[in-house]
Short mmCIF file of N, CA and C in Angstrom, two decimals:
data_model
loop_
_atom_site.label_atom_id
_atom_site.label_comp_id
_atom_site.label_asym_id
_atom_site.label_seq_id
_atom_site.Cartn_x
_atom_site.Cartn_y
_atom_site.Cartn_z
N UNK H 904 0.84 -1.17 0.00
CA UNK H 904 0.00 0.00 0.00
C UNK H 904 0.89 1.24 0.00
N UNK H 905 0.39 2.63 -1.17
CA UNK H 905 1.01 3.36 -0.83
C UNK H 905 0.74 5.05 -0.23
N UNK H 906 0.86 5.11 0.03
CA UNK H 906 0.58 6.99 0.58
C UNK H 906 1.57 8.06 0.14
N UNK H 907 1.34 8.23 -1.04
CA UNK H 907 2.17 9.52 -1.20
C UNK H 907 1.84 10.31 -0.95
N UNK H 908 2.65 11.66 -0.37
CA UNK H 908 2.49 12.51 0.12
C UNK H 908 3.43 13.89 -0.42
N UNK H 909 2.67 14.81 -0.58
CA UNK H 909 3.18 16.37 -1.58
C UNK H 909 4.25 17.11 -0.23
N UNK H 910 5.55 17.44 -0.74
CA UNK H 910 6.29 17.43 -0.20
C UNK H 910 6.94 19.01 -0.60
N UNK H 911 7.00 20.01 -1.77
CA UNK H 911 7.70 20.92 -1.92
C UNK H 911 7.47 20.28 -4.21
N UNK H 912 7.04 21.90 -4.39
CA UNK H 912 7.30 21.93 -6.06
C UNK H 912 9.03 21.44 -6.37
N UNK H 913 9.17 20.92 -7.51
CA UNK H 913 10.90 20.74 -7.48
C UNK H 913 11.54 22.67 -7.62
N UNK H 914 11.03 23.24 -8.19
CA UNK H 914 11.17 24.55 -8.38
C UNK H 914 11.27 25.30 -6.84
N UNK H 915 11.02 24.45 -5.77
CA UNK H 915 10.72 25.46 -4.90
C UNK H 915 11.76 24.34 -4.01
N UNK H 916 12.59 23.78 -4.53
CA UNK H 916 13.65 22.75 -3.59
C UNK H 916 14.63 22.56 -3.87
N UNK H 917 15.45 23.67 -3.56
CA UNK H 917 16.81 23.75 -4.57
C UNK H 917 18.31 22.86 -3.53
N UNK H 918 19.24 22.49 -4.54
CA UNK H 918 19.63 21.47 -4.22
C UNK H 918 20.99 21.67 -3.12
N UNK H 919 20.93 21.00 -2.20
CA UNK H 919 21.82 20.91 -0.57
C UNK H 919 20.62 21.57 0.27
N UNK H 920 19.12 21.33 0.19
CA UNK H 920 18.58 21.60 1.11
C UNK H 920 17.93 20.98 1.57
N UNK H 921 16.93 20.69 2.93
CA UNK H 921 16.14 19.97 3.29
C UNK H 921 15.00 20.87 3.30
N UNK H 922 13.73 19.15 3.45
CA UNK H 922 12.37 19.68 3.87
C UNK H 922 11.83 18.56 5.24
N UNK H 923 10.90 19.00 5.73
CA UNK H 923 10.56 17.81 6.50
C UNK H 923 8.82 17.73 6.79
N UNK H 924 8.14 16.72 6.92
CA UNK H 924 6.79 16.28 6.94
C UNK H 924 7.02 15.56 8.16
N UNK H 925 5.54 15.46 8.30
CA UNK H 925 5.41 14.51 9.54
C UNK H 925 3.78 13.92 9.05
N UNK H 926 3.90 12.76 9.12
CA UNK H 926 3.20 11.81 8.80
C UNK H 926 2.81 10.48 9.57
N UNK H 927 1.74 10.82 10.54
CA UNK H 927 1.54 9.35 11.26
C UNK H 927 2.59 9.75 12.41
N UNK H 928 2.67 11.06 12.55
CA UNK H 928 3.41 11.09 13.77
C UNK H 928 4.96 10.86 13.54
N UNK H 929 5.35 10.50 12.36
CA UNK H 929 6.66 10.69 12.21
C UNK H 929 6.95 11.15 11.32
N UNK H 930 8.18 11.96 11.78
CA UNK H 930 8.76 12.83 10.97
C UNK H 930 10.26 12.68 9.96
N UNK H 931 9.78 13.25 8.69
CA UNK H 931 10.58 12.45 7.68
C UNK H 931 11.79 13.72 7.11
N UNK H 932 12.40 13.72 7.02
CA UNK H 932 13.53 14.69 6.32
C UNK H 932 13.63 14.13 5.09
N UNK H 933 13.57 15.45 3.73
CA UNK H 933 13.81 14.97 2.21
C UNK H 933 15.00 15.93 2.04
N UNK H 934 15.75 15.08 1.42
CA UNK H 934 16.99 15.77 1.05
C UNK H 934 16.78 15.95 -0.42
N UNK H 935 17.74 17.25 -1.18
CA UNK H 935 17.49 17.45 -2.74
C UNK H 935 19.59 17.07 -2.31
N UNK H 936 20.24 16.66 -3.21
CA UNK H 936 21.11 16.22 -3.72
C UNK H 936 21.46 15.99 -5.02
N UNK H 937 21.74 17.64 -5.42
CA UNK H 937 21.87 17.87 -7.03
C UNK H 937 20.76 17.15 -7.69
N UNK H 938 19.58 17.24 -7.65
CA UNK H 938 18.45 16.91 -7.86
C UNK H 938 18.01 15.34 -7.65
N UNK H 939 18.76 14.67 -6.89
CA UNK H 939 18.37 13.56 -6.32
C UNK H 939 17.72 13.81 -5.20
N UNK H 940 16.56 13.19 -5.00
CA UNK H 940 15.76 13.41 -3.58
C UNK H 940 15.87 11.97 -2.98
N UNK H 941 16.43 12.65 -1.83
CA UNK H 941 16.20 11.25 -0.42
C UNK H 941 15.86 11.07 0.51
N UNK H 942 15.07 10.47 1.17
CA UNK H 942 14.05 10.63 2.44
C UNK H 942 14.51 9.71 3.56
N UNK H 943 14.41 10.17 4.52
CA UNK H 943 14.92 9.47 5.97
C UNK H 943 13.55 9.79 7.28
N UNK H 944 13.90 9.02 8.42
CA UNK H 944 13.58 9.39 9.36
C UNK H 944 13.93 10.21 9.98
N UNK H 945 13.39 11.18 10.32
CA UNK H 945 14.43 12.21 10.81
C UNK H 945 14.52 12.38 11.97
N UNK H 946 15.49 11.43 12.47
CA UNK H 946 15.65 10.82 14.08
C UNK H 946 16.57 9.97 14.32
N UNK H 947 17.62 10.51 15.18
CA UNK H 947 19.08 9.81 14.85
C UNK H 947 18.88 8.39 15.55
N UNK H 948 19.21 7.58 15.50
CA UNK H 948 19.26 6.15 15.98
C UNK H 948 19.97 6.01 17.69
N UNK H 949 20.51 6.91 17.62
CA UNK H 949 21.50 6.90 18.78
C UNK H 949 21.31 7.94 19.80
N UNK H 950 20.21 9.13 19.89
CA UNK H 950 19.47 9.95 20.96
C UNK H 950 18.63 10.84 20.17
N UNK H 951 18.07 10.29 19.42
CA UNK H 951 16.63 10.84 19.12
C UNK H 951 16.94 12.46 18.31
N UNK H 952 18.03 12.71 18.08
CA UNK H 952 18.06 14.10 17.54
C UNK H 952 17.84 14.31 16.66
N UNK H 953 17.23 15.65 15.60
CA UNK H 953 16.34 15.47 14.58
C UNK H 953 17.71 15.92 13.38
N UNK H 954 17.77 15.32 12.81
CA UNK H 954 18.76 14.72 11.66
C UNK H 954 18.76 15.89 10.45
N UNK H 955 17.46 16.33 10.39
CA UNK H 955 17.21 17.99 9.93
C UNK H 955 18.11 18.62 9.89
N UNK H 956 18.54 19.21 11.31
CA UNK H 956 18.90 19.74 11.09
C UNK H 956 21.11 19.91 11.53
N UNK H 957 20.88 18.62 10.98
CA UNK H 957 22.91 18.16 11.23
C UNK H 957 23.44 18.77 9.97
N UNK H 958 24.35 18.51 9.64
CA UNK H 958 25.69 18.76 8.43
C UNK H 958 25.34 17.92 7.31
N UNK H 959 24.90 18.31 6.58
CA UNK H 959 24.88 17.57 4.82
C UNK H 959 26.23 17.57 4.49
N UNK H 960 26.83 16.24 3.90
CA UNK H 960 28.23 15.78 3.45
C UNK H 960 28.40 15.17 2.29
N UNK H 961 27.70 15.88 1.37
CA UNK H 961 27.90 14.97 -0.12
C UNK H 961 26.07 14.14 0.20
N UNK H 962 26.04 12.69 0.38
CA UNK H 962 25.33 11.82 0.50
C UNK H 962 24.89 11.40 2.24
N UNK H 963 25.52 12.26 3.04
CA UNK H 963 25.80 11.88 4.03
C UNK H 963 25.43 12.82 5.12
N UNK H 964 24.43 12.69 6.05
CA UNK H 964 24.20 13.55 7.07
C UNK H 964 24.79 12.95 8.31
N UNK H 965 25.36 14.16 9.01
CA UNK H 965 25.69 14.03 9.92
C UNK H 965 24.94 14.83 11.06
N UNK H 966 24.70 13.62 12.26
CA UNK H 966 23.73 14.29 13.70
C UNK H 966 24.54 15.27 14.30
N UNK H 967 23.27 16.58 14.43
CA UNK H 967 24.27 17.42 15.16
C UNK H 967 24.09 17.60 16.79
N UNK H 968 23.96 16.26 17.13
CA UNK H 968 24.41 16.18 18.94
C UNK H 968 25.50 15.38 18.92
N UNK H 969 26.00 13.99 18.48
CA UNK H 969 26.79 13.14 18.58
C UNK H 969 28.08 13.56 17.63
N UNK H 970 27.62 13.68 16.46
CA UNK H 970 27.96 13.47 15.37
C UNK H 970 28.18 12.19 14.60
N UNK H 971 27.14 10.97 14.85
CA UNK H 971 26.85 9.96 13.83
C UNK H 971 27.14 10.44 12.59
N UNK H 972 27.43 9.72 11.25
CA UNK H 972 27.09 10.07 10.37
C UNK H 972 26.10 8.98 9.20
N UNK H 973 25.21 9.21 8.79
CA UNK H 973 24.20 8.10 8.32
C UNK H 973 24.40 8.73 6.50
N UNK H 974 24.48 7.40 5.96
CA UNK H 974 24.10 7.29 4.38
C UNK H 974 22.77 7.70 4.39
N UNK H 975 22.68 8.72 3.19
CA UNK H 975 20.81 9.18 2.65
C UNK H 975 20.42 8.38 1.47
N UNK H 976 21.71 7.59 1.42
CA UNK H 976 21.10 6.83 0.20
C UNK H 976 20.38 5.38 0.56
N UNK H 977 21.02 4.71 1.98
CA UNK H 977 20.40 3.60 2.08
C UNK H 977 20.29 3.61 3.45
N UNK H 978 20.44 4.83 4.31
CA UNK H 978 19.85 5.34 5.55
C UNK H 978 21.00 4.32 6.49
N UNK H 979 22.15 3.63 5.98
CA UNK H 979 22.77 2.74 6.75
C UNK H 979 23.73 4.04 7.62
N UNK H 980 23.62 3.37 8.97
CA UNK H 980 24.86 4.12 9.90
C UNK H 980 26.46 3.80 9.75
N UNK H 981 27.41 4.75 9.23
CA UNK H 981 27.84 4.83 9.11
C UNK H 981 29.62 4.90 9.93
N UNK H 982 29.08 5.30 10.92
CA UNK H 982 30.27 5.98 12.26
C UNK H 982 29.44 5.71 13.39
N UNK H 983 30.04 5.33 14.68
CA UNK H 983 29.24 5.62 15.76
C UNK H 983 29.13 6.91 16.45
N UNK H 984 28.32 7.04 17.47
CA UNK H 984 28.33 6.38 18.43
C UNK H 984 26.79 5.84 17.76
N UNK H 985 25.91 5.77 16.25
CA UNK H 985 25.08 5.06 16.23
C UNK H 985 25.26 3.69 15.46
N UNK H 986 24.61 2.67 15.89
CA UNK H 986 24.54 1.11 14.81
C UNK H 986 23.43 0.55 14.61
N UNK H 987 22.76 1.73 14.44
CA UNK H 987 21.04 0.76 13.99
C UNK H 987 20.68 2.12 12.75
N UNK H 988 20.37 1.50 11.77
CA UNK H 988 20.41 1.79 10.38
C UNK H 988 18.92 2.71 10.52
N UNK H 989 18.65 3.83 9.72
CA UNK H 989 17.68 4.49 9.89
C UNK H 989 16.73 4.01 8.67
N UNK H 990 15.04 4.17 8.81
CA UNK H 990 14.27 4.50 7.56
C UNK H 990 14.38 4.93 6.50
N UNK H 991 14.13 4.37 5.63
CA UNK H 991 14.48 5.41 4.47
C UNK H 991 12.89 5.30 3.67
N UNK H 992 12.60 5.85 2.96
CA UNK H 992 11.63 6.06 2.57
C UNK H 992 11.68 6.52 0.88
N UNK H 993 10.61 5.96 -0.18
CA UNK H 993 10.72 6.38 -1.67
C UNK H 993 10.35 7.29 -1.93
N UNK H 994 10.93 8.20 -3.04
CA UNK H 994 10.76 9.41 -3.67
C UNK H 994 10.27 9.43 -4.90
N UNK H 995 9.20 10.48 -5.36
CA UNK H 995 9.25 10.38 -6.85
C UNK H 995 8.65 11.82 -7.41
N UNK H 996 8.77 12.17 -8.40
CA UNK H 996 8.16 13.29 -8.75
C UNK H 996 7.18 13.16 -9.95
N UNK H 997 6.27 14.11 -9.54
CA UNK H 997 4.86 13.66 -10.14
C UNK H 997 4.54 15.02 -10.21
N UNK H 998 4.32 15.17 -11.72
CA UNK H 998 3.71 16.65 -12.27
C UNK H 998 4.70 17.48 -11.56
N UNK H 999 5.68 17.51 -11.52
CA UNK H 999 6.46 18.77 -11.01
C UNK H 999 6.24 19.21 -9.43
N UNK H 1000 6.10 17.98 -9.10
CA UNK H 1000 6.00 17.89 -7.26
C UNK H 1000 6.82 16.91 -6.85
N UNK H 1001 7.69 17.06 -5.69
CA UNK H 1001 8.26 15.95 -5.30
C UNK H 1001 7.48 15.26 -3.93
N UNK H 1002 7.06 13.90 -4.22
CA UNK H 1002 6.26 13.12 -3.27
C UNK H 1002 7.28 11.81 -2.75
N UNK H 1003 6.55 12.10 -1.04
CA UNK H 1003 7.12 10.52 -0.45
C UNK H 1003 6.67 9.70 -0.22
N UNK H 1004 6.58 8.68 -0.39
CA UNK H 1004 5.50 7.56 -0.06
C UNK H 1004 6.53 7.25 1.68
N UNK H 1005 4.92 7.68 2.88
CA UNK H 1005 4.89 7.07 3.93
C UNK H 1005 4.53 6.26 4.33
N UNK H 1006 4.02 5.49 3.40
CA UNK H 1006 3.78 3.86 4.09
C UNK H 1006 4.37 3.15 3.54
N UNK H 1007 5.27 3.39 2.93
CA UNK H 1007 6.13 2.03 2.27
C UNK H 1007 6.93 1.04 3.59
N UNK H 1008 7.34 -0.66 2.97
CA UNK H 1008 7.50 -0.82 4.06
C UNK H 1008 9.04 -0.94 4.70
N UNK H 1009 9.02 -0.41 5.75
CA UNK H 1009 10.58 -0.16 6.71
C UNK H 1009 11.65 -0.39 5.44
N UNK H 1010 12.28 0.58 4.93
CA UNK H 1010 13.78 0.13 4.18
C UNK H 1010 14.51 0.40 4.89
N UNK H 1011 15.52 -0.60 5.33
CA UNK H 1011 16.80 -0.49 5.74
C UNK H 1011 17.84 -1.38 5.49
N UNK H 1012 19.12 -0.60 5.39
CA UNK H 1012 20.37 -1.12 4.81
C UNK H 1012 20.54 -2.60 5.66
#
């Protein structure tokens, strides 16, 4: 089953930035990455900090309490102090909107 959900025009999401939704009570961070969009949980694995708003590194966010750093491409943890792999969630753009599907089920690395 899927739930996509309207997230930001691509025109209005220019690229090294985030957006974030909350859906079902959780909240998702979309990354633009030179026009690749990638969606996470936006909630570090390792004290709950919102992943929003850490250091973008190429493909790679880094938490800004610990400094974990997690892949946006397959949400896998990368560095500690986290080791449990985050959500990731699908992207697609439709009519010149970028949408996430929130019910897809759990991806992780």
């Amino acid at each position: 089953m899927s739930d996509w959900v309207d997230v930001a025009a691509v025109e209005d999401f220019p690229s090294g930035t985030c957006r974030t939704i909350v859906s079902d009570e959780v909240s998702i961070a979309i990354f633009n990455i030179n026009g690749r969009y990638y969606a996470i949980e936006n909630k570090c694995t390792h004290e709950d900090a919102e992943l929003s708003s850490g250091k973008l590194e190429q493909d790679v966010i880094v938490c800004p309490l610990h400094g974990a750093r997690f892949s946006l491409l397959t949400g896998e943890a990368l560095t500690a102090p986290a080791y449990e792999n985050l959500r990731t969630f699908p992207v697609r753009i439709n009519n010149s909107w970028i949408e996430v599907d929130t019910e897809a089920e759990w991806n992780t690395a």
